[in-house]
Amino acid sequence: MTRLTLNRRALLAGTAGLAALSVLPRFAFAQGSTSPRREAVVPNRGGHLVVAADSEPANLNPAIVASNGVFFVASKVIEQLAEQSYVNVDQPDGLKPLLATSWEGAADGLSATFKLREGVTWHDGKPFTSADVAFSALEVWKKLQNLGRSVFKNLENVETPDEYTAVFRFSEPTPFQLIRNALPVVTSVLPKHLYEGTDIAKNPANEKLVGTGPFVYGDHKPGEYYLLKRNENYWDKQAPALDEIIYQVLPDRASAGNALEADQIQLAAFSAVPLADLERISKVPGLKVYADGYEALTYQLSVELNHRRKELADLKVRQAIAHAIDKDFVVKTIFLGYAKPATGPVPAFDTVFYAPDTQQYAFDIAKAESLLDEAGYKKGADGIRFKLKLLPAPFFNETKQFGDYLRQALVKIGIDAVIVANDSPAHLKAVYTDHDFDIAVATPVYRSDPAISTTVLFQSGLPAGAPFTNQYGYKNEAVDALIAKGAVTLDDGLRAGIYQDLQRLVAEDLPLINVADFSFITVASERVQNVSDNPRWAVSSWANTGLQE
């Protein structure tokens, strides 16, 4: 990929970018759950929906790898206990029942009871029962999943008094607020009969998925497509509407817009159409642009720092790097306004957990250089203080562009950052398994509760190999103590206060640097029905998505 210079990006921000902002609503960080929604339509039956895909996860099992790249495909096949919804009369807690029909937590925090849906079958014809939930929780979510390891760390047992009841027993009080918030993300249920007694991490069903969802895994031709087919025996007899979903692999995002205009694909999610092209695409007859449907998928552009490197273990060096980053420039120039400057590890839209008074590091080159001088890293004759290995995440155009920006920003303060470009599997392995990096550009996702997706960024002692967790060698006993306290605090208000204290502490200690909070855009043919009808729409089941003739 040809990298864009800062001047080029600035030009885009001043022309196409500003035009795009006049066409679409600015990215609004709000729960969005109580705002008026488009009414769902009764979808047409049949049809083949072709969707842009830009990655092919090595492991497609969401019970093991809870990431949006996996959910994008797998959520149509593998179902969770519940899905997130916009708050309404039918779903006042913002959750839509899927494999669980109801849930209740005990007052002492030591148990949670789930009533399960009856009459559900796996795609191979076996019945779904509470035994599948118990197996998934104890053997997969608790032991293997990148996010479930934290949420279910105190899960001791799952009792199954009958085939449609699962009672989770915890060894320590566990906030039901956390369990409820985590249901859409960490409770993808696997078939016990296919996984028990196997090496779960290497089971062939991790790609050739067998689930209970509205679509059945059909085929995968590497470099070309994934194929999902209608589940004729789905428990919701009114769904799915589509006959097939085809994920067309288009690693070059610039090609997505052309493919939409030619009707070779009908949908591109996760900003597969580059932001700079939105102004033009929004005027194409037959195409629609959606800025909603991502409220529960706030991404956080961040700079991960390997604390094993002595320079980066020095707080003054970390502070200097933070002062060298112009967040406003990044938001306006790289994200074209479809982002907000980050103020800490919890996005400002979360009115429950957000701490508004975290320490901030204003863009200040002179301050950055002064801190580096104080730390003892003087400039050499060549103007360089030391060198670092910089690994930008390859997931999005914006992360690659930010890697280029960061390299130039660091050079200005005397740090020579050498970019190492990897594909997605190599990047994940280098950063989260081998720890072969100095600085990495990351995009963790905030998922409605700090204990789901945020504490794992700071907690020490996590096993190697779990993506988007603290694999940078950071350890702070006070941070670990707050995380442990929050995990057993049952009162919702007290929990919020603990996580606000955590935000203040990590903002001062800077284990990583939060740069921007951002979301995505979906572009779809106007023939696609029921787009963006829940806050996790791109990674939901699409059971009611249809395609007009």
XYZ file of C-alpha atoms in Angstrom, residues 4-543:
540
model
C -0.110 8.942 2.392
C 1.940 11.841 3.610
C 0.666 14.288 6.186
C 0.210 16.939 3.532
C -1.882 14.599 1.440
C -4.088 13.769 4.403
C -4.446 17.427 5.257
C -5.598 18.087 1.711
C -8.201 15.341 2.024
C -9.398 16.775 5.306
C -9.896 20.146 3.677
C -11.769 18.902 0.604
C -13.463 15.528 0.362
C -13.348 15.007 4.118
C -15.204 18.199 4.909
C -17.686 17.501 2.153
C -18.317 14.058 3.611
C -19.013 15.593 6.981
C -21.658 17.822 5.427
C -23.415 14.812 3.928
C -23.460 12.508 6.947
C -24.091 13.052 10.639
C -20.944 13.467 12.657
C -19.993 10.392 14.659
C -22.130 10.792 17.764
C -20.929 9.072 20.933
C -24.162 8.422 22.719
C -25.841 5.287 23.907
C -28.322 5.861 21.110
C -30.503 3.187 22.629
C -33.426 5.463 23.419
C -33.367 7.574 20.266
C -36.034 6.981 17.610
C -35.120 4.070 15.350
C -36.137 3.201 11.833
C -39.030 0.771 11.934
C -38.082 -2.740 10.878
C -39.797 -3.947 7.722
C -41.009 -7.437 6.933
C -38.092 -8.582 4.773
C -38.389 -10.218 1.380
C -37.733 -13.945 1.339
C -34.805 -15.340 -0.639
C -31.844 -13.737 -2.287
C -28.063 -13.842 -2.120
C -26.430 -11.004 -0.193
C -22.812 -10.353 -1.191
C -20.776 -8.547 1.459
C -17.266 -7.065 1.447
C -14.778 -8.793 3.745
C -11.211 -7.624 4.221
C -9.815 -10.342 6.477
C -9.917 -14.091 7.014
C -9.480 -14.904 10.714
C -7.265 -17.883 11.463
C -9.806 -18.997 14.072
C -13.462 -18.310 13.234
C -14.806 -19.488 16.595
C -16.263 -16.527 18.579
C -16.370 -18.580 21.785
C -12.564 -18.560 21.693
C -11.775 -15.296 19.888
C -14.334 -12.641 20.801
C -13.408 -10.067 18.170
C -15.438 -8.195 15.594
C -13.499 -9.676 12.687
C -14.658 -13.110 13.852
C -18.190 -12.045 14.841
C -18.732 -10.433 11.431
C -18.991 -13.897 9.872
C -19.503 -16.284 12.777
C -22.401 -14.487 14.503
C -24.694 -15.655 11.731
C -23.863 -19.279 12.572
C -22.977 -19.395 16.298
C -25.466 -17.808 18.716
C -25.041 -16.232 22.137
C -27.348 -16.330 25.128
C -28.533 -12.796 24.279
C -27.911 -10.001 21.786
C -27.734 -6.280 22.419
C -30.691 -4.206 21.301
C -31.840 -0.642 21.345
C -33.787 -0.048 24.548
C -37.529 -0.309 24.004
C -40.673 -1.521 25.744
C -39.948 -5.155 24.892
C -36.245 -5.011 25.810
C -35.882 -2.437 28.626
C -32.430 -3.740 29.607
C -31.166 -3.394 26.033
C -30.894 -7.153 25.521
C -32.734 -9.393 23.069
C -33.139 -13.054 24.099
C -31.452 -15.602 21.842
C -30.491 -18.985 23.303
C -31.534 -17.749 26.744
C -35.080 -16.499 27.207
C -34.561 -14.979 30.680
C -31.772 -14.325 33.186
C -31.622 -13.424 36.868
C -28.794 -12.804 39.321
C -28.820 -13.718 43.002
C -28.627 -10.891 45.533
C -25.379 -12.276 46.986
C -23.682 -12.328 43.581
C -22.845 -16.017 43.859
C -25.162 -17.320 41.165
C -26.971 -16.418 37.963
C -29.814 -18.448 36.497
C -30.599 -18.705 32.790
C -33.740 -20.172 31.307
C -32.906 -21.556 27.872
C -34.876 -21.679 24.661
C -36.607 -24.983 23.943
C -36.891 -26.629 20.546
C -33.470 -25.502 19.283
C -31.283 -27.874 17.273
C -27.668 -27.730 16.220
C -26.980 -27.592 12.511
C -26.102 -31.306 12.579
C -29.521 -32.128 14.011
C -28.550 -32.745 17.651
C -30.681 -30.983 20.307
C -29.395 -27.889 22.082
C -29.505 -28.265 25.883
C -28.136 -26.803 29.091
C -25.225 -29.238 28.844
C -23.923 -27.243 25.872
C -24.066 -24.020 27.886
C -22.303 -25.591 30.871
C -19.552 -27.035 28.679
C -19.047 -23.778 26.784
C -18.882 -21.721 29.975
C -16.531 -23.946 31.942
C -14.270 -25.307 29.214
C -14.186 -22.491 26.652
C -15.282 -19.054 27.911
C -13.513 -19.405 31.277
C -10.367 -21.156 30.063
C -9.754 -20.072 26.475
C -11.635 -16.957 25.451
C -9.701 -13.681 25.308
C -12.469 -11.749 27.133
C -14.283 -14.529 28.986
C -11.196 -15.365 31.029
C -11.786 -12.171 33.011
C -15.583 -12.148 33.068
C -15.842 -15.770 34.200
C -12.640 -16.123 36.217
C -14.660 -16.861 39.405
C -17.074 -19.240 37.694
C -16.872 -22.425 39.756
C -19.602 -24.617 38.340
C -22.650 -24.628 36.084
C -25.543 -26.691 37.396
C -28.063 -28.100 34.924
C -31.160 -29.145 36.927
C -32.956 -29.760 33.643
C -32.260 -29.508 29.924
C -33.380 -25.875 29.758
C -31.960 -24.361 32.936
C -28.343 -23.380 33.601
C -27.310 -22.049 37.012
C -23.891 -20.388 37.070
C -22.157 -20.704 40.465
C -19.363 -18.305 41.378
C -16.661 -18.776 44.023
C -16.644 -15.030 44.737
C -19.436 -12.438 44.506
C -19.720 -11.497 40.835
C -21.676 -8.414 39.737
C -24.712 -9.407 37.712
C -24.408 -6.032 36.003
C -21.176 -7.369 34.471
C -22.660 -10.723 33.474
C -25.672 -9.051 31.872
C -23.511 -6.544 29.996
C -21.228 -9.337 28.790
C -23.911 -11.633 27.345
C -23.712 -10.382 23.721
C -19.924 -10.598 23.609
C -18.687 -13.596 25.599
C -21.461 -16.210 25.576
C -21.287 -17.809 22.117
C -22.422 -21.393 22.728
C -20.653 -24.398 21.203
C -21.951 -27.965 20.691
C -20.577 -30.108 23.508
C -20.873 -33.279 21.434
C -18.381 -31.943 18.862
C -15.847 -30.410 21.260
C -15.767 -32.566 24.386
C -12.646 -34.718 24.572
C -10.885 -32.829 21.766
C -8.162 -30.207 21.610
C -10.670 -27.348 21.598
C -8.251 -24.796 20.205
C -7.470 -27.031 17.215
C -10.902 -28.510 16.570
C -11.847 -28.408 12.834
C -15.205 -26.917 13.865
C -13.372 -23.695 14.704
C -13.572 -22.929 10.981
C -16.292 -25.243 9.719
C -18.669 -23.875 12.291
C -21.616 -25.814 13.672
C -24.080 -23.619 15.493
C -27.750 -22.943 16.138
C -27.951 -19.687 14.191
C -30.032 -18.651 11.186
C -27.266 -19.547 8.732
C -25.254 -22.711 8.216
C -21.565 -22.707 7.355
C -21.233 -23.555 3.675
C -17.706 -23.106 2.341
C -14.528 -21.077 2.544
C -12.198 -20.571 -0.388
C -9.135 -18.750 1.000
C -8.527 -15.407 -0.616
C -11.934 -15.445 -2.290
C -15.036 -15.941 -0.132
C -16.961 -17.389 2.806
C -20.388 -18.875 2.015
C -23.228 -19.162 4.531
C -26.541 -20.846 3.681
C -30.057 -20.600 5.087
C -30.741 -22.799 8.134
C -34.007 -24.447 7.124
C -34.540 -25.668 10.711
C -33.928 -22.414 12.567
C -35.870 -22.053 15.825
C -37.410 -18.770 14.634
C -39.617 -20.095 11.844
C -39.926 -16.599 10.331
C -36.174 -16.375 9.773
C -33.810 -16.103 8.094
C -35.000 -14.110 5.108
C -31.919 -14.576 2.923
C -30.976 -17.770 1.132
C -27.245 -17.080 1.284
C -24.639 -14.636 2.520
C -21.412 -14.496 0.550
C -18.458 -12.666 2.089
C -16.321 -11.567 -0.848
C -12.715 -11.107 0.272
C -11.593 -7.626 -0.820
C -8.373 -6.849 1.052
C -7.958 -3.614 -0.916
C -10.544 -1.331 0.655
C -10.392 1.063 -2.260
C -12.150 -1.565 -4.361
C -15.235 -1.796 -2.127
C -16.823 1.389 -3.450
C -16.376 0.315 -7.057
C -17.840 -3.101 -6.283
C -20.899 -1.477 -4.676
C -21.459 0.813 -7.654
C -21.256 -2.156 -10.013
C -23.643 -4.173 -7.778
C -20.975 -6.869 -7.432
C -21.524 -6.548 -3.697
C -24.534 -5.121 -1.872
C -23.037 -4.218 1.490
C -19.768 -2.935 2.943
C -19.576 -2.587 6.740
C -16.815 -1.421 9.113
C -15.927 1.512 6.842
C -14.804 -0.830 4.085
C -15.466 2.139 1.818
C -12.700 4.598 2.779
C -13.936 7.671 4.614
C -12.499 9.943 1.932
C -14.813 8.304 -0.639
C -18.056 8.771 1.300
C -18.956 12.125 -0.210
C -18.905 10.625 -3.700
C -20.498 7.310 -2.719
C -23.347 9.022 -0.859
C -24.500 10.565 -4.142
C -24.583 7.308 -6.116
C -28.189 6.366 -6.952
C -29.225 3.121 -5.287
C -26.700 3.283 -2.427
C -27.317 4.357 1.169
C -24.839 5.353 3.876
C -25.482 4.406 7.527
C -23.642 5.974 10.452
C -25.587 4.065 13.124
C -25.619 0.438 14.193
C -22.172 0.606 15.846
C -23.015 2.261 19.162
C -21.893 -0.817 21.134
C -18.707 -1.221 19.098
C -16.629 1.812 19.984
C -13.050 1.277 18.845
C -10.160 2.885 20.681
C -7.107 3.873 18.697
C -4.269 3.404 21.161
C -0.502 3.170 21.337
C 0.729 0.049 23.120
C 4.116 0.394 24.793
C 6.357 -2.575 25.560
C 7.417 -1.968 29.160
C 10.152 -4.571 28.819
C 12.076 -1.919 26.889
C 13.900 0.193 29.495
C 13.163 3.493 27.768
C 9.430 2.764 27.693
C 9.423 1.584 31.304
C 10.270 5.203 32.196
C 7.113 7.247 32.868
C 8.720 10.424 31.558
C 9.341 8.765 28.201
C 5.727 7.595 28.020
C 4.551 11.093 28.914
C 6.799 12.555 26.229
C 5.305 10.274 23.588
C 1.796 11.280 24.713
C 2.679 14.980 24.409
C 4.070 14.370 20.897
C 0.707 13.157 19.555
C -1.699 15.763 18.195
C -5.046 14.057 18.808
C -7.050 16.789 17.102
C -4.941 16.411 13.969
C -5.455 12.638 14.022
C -9.236 13.002 14.359
C -9.593 15.656 11.665
C -7.031 14.380 9.197
C -6.960 10.597 9.467
C -10.549 9.991 10.583
C -11.994 12.981 8.720
C -14.021 13.891 11.786
C -15.546 10.429 12.310
C -13.909 10.072 15.721
C -13.314 11.961 18.952
C -10.078 12.583 20.838
C -9.786 10.033 23.629
C -9.546 11.231 27.209
C -8.840 7.834 28.743
C -9.663 4.139 28.571
C -13.463 4.579 28.817
C -15.221 6.559 26.042
C -17.090 9.680 27.084
C -20.423 8.363 25.777
C -20.604 5.832 28.637
C -22.320 7.977 31.232
C -22.217 5.169 33.811
C -18.490 4.453 33.935
C -16.757 7.444 32.332
C -14.416 9.579 34.477
C -14.329 13.164 33.146
C -11.358 14.279 35.249
C -8.500 12.091 34.013
C -5.058 13.592 33.458
C -4.566 14.867 29.920
C -1.425 15.337 27.846
C -1.773 18.309 25.522
C 0.078 18.339 22.235
C 3.335 20.029 23.206
C 6.577 19.229 21.392
C 8.686 21.389 23.705
C 7.281 19.615 26.767
C 7.934 16.227 25.173
C 11.561 17.096 24.442
C 12.061 18.454 27.934
C 10.759 15.232 29.474
C 13.099 13.137 27.338
C 16.034 15.328 28.374
C 15.025 14.903 32.034
C 14.875 11.149 31.544
C 18.497 11.214 30.387
C 17.923 10.560 26.691
C 19.779 13.388 24.985
C 19.834 13.846 21.238
C 22.852 12.525 19.405
C 24.692 14.317 16.630
C 22.121 12.933 14.201
C 19.264 14.327 16.293
C 18.172 10.857 17.447
C 17.837 9.832 21.086
C 17.035 6.119 20.521
C 15.300 3.820 18.065
C 12.092 1.839 18.429
C 10.295 -0.860 16.442
C 6.782 0.329 15.513
C 4.083 -2.167 14.479
C 0.878 -0.523 13.186
C -2.160 -2.795 13.333
C -3.039 -3.776 9.745
C -6.780 -3.957 10.423
C -7.877 -0.595 8.982
C -6.589 2.070 6.623
C -6.680 4.500 9.520
C -4.416 2.388 11.759
C -1.851 2.133 8.989
C -2.046 5.869 8.362
C -1.731 6.586 12.058
C 1.410 4.434 12.097
C 2.915 6.734 9.475
C 1.817 9.806 11.421
C 3.248 8.423 14.680
C 6.597 7.690 13.054
C 6.832 11.303 11.883
C 5.621 12.674 15.223
C 8.270 10.713 17.107
C 11.056 11.807 14.777
C 10.246 15.405 15.751
C 11.197 14.628 19.360
C 14.254 12.563 18.470
C 12.844 9.035 18.504
C 13.492 6.990 15.373
C 10.555 4.588 15.002
C 11.099 1.955 12.335
C 7.815 0.642 10.936
C 7.357 -3.124 10.659
C 4.325 -3.948 8.505
C 2.716 -7.352 9.061
C -0.504 -8.991 7.967
C -3.126 -9.586 10.669
C -2.004 -13.055 11.894
C 1.656 -12.026 11.985
C 0.824 -8.785 13.805
C -1.240 -10.549 16.467
C 1.480 -13.140 17.016
C 4.296 -10.582 17.183
C 2.527 -8.338 19.697
C 0.397 -10.652 21.828
C 2.349 -13.915 21.787
C 6.012 -13.176 21.004
C 6.070 -9.615 22.414
C 8.340 -8.716 19.508
C 7.623 -4.983 19.371
C 8.472 -1.715 21.084
C 5.397 0.303 20.096
C 2.231 -1.060 18.500
C -0.832 0.708 17.153
C -3.871 -1.097 18.543
C -7.648 -0.918 18.230
C -9.275 -2.570 21.260
C -13.060 -2.335 21.407
C -14.968 -0.885 24.350
C -17.854 -3.249 25.071
C -20.249 -1.544 27.492
C -18.484 -2.458 30.743
C -14.841 -1.943 31.776
C -14.604 -5.456 33.206
C -15.350 -6.979 29.803
C -12.808 -5.319 27.589
C -10.884 -2.620 29.481
C -9.404 -4.122 32.640
C -7.650 -6.781 30.538
C -5.615 -3.972 28.959
C -4.018 -3.181 32.340
C -4.182 -6.312 34.508
C -0.824 -7.992 34.958
C -0.048 -11.693 34.681
C -2.362 -12.539 31.799
C -1.239 -15.530 29.719
C 0.509 -14.851 26.436
C -1.426 -15.247 23.220
C -4.641 -13.438 24.157
C -5.192 -10.561 21.677
C -6.027 -7.093 22.987
C -4.880 -7.794 26.528
C -1.924 -6.585 28.585
C 0.916 -8.291 26.748
C 3.256 -5.328 27.137
C 4.703 -6.294 30.515
C 2.946 -3.566 32.499
C 2.446 -4.206 36.205
C 1.090 -1.855 38.834
C -0.100 -3.322 42.137
C -2.534 -0.468 42.743
C -4.104 -1.014 39.310
C -4.364 -4.767 39.919
C -5.986 -4.099 43.307
C -8.667 -1.865 41.789
C -9.383 -4.467 39.106
C -9.721 -7.174 41.757
C -11.996 -4.970 43.876
C -14.243 -4.113 40.946
C -14.616 -7.795 40.087
C -16.370 -8.574 43.402
C -18.276 -5.322 44.046
C -21.997 -5.919 43.600
C -23.390 -2.412 44.023
C -23.676 -0.739 40.595
C -22.756 2.725 41.880
C -19.735 1.508 43.818
C -18.548 -0.476 40.783
C -18.731 2.658 38.657
C -16.679 4.581 41.216
C -13.980 1.903 41.281
C -13.615 1.953 37.507
C -13.515 5.739 37.506
C -10.628 5.549 39.996
C -8.971 3.031 37.692
C -9.227 5.450 34.766
C -7.591 8.239 36.778
C -4.762 5.996 37.880
C -3.901 4.606 34.461
C -4.153 8.074 32.921
C -1.403 9.146 35.310
C 0.738 6.037 34.849
C 0.208 5.696 31.059
C 0.610 1.953 30.512
C -0.693 2.746 27.026
C -1.790 5.929 25.289
C -5.428 6.389 24.227
C -5.570 8.574 21.127
C -9.070 8.481 19.608
C -12.456 6.811 19.980
C -13.979 5.941 16.641
C -16.770 4.051 14.961
C -17.649 2.997 11.447
C -19.848 3.563 8.436
C -21.904 1.039 6.500
C -22.656 1.513 2.807
C -25.341 -0.704 1.345
C -27.567 -1.052 -1.649
C -30.956 0.463 -0.915
C -32.333 -2.993 -1.681
C -30.858 -4.352 1.580
C -33.534 -4.344 4.266
C -33.230 -3.820 8.050
C -29.718 -2.420 8.085
C -28.324 -1.059 11.379
C -31.313 -2.076 13.488
C -29.320 -2.873 16.631
C -26.208 -1.376 18.280
C -24.035 -4.325 17.161
C -25.664 -4.754 13.785
C -22.583 -5.653 11.729
C -21.774 -8.494 14.134
C -25.341 -9.635 14.822
C -27.168 -12.555 13.218
C -28.853 -10.750 10.296
C -31.792 -13.097 10.790
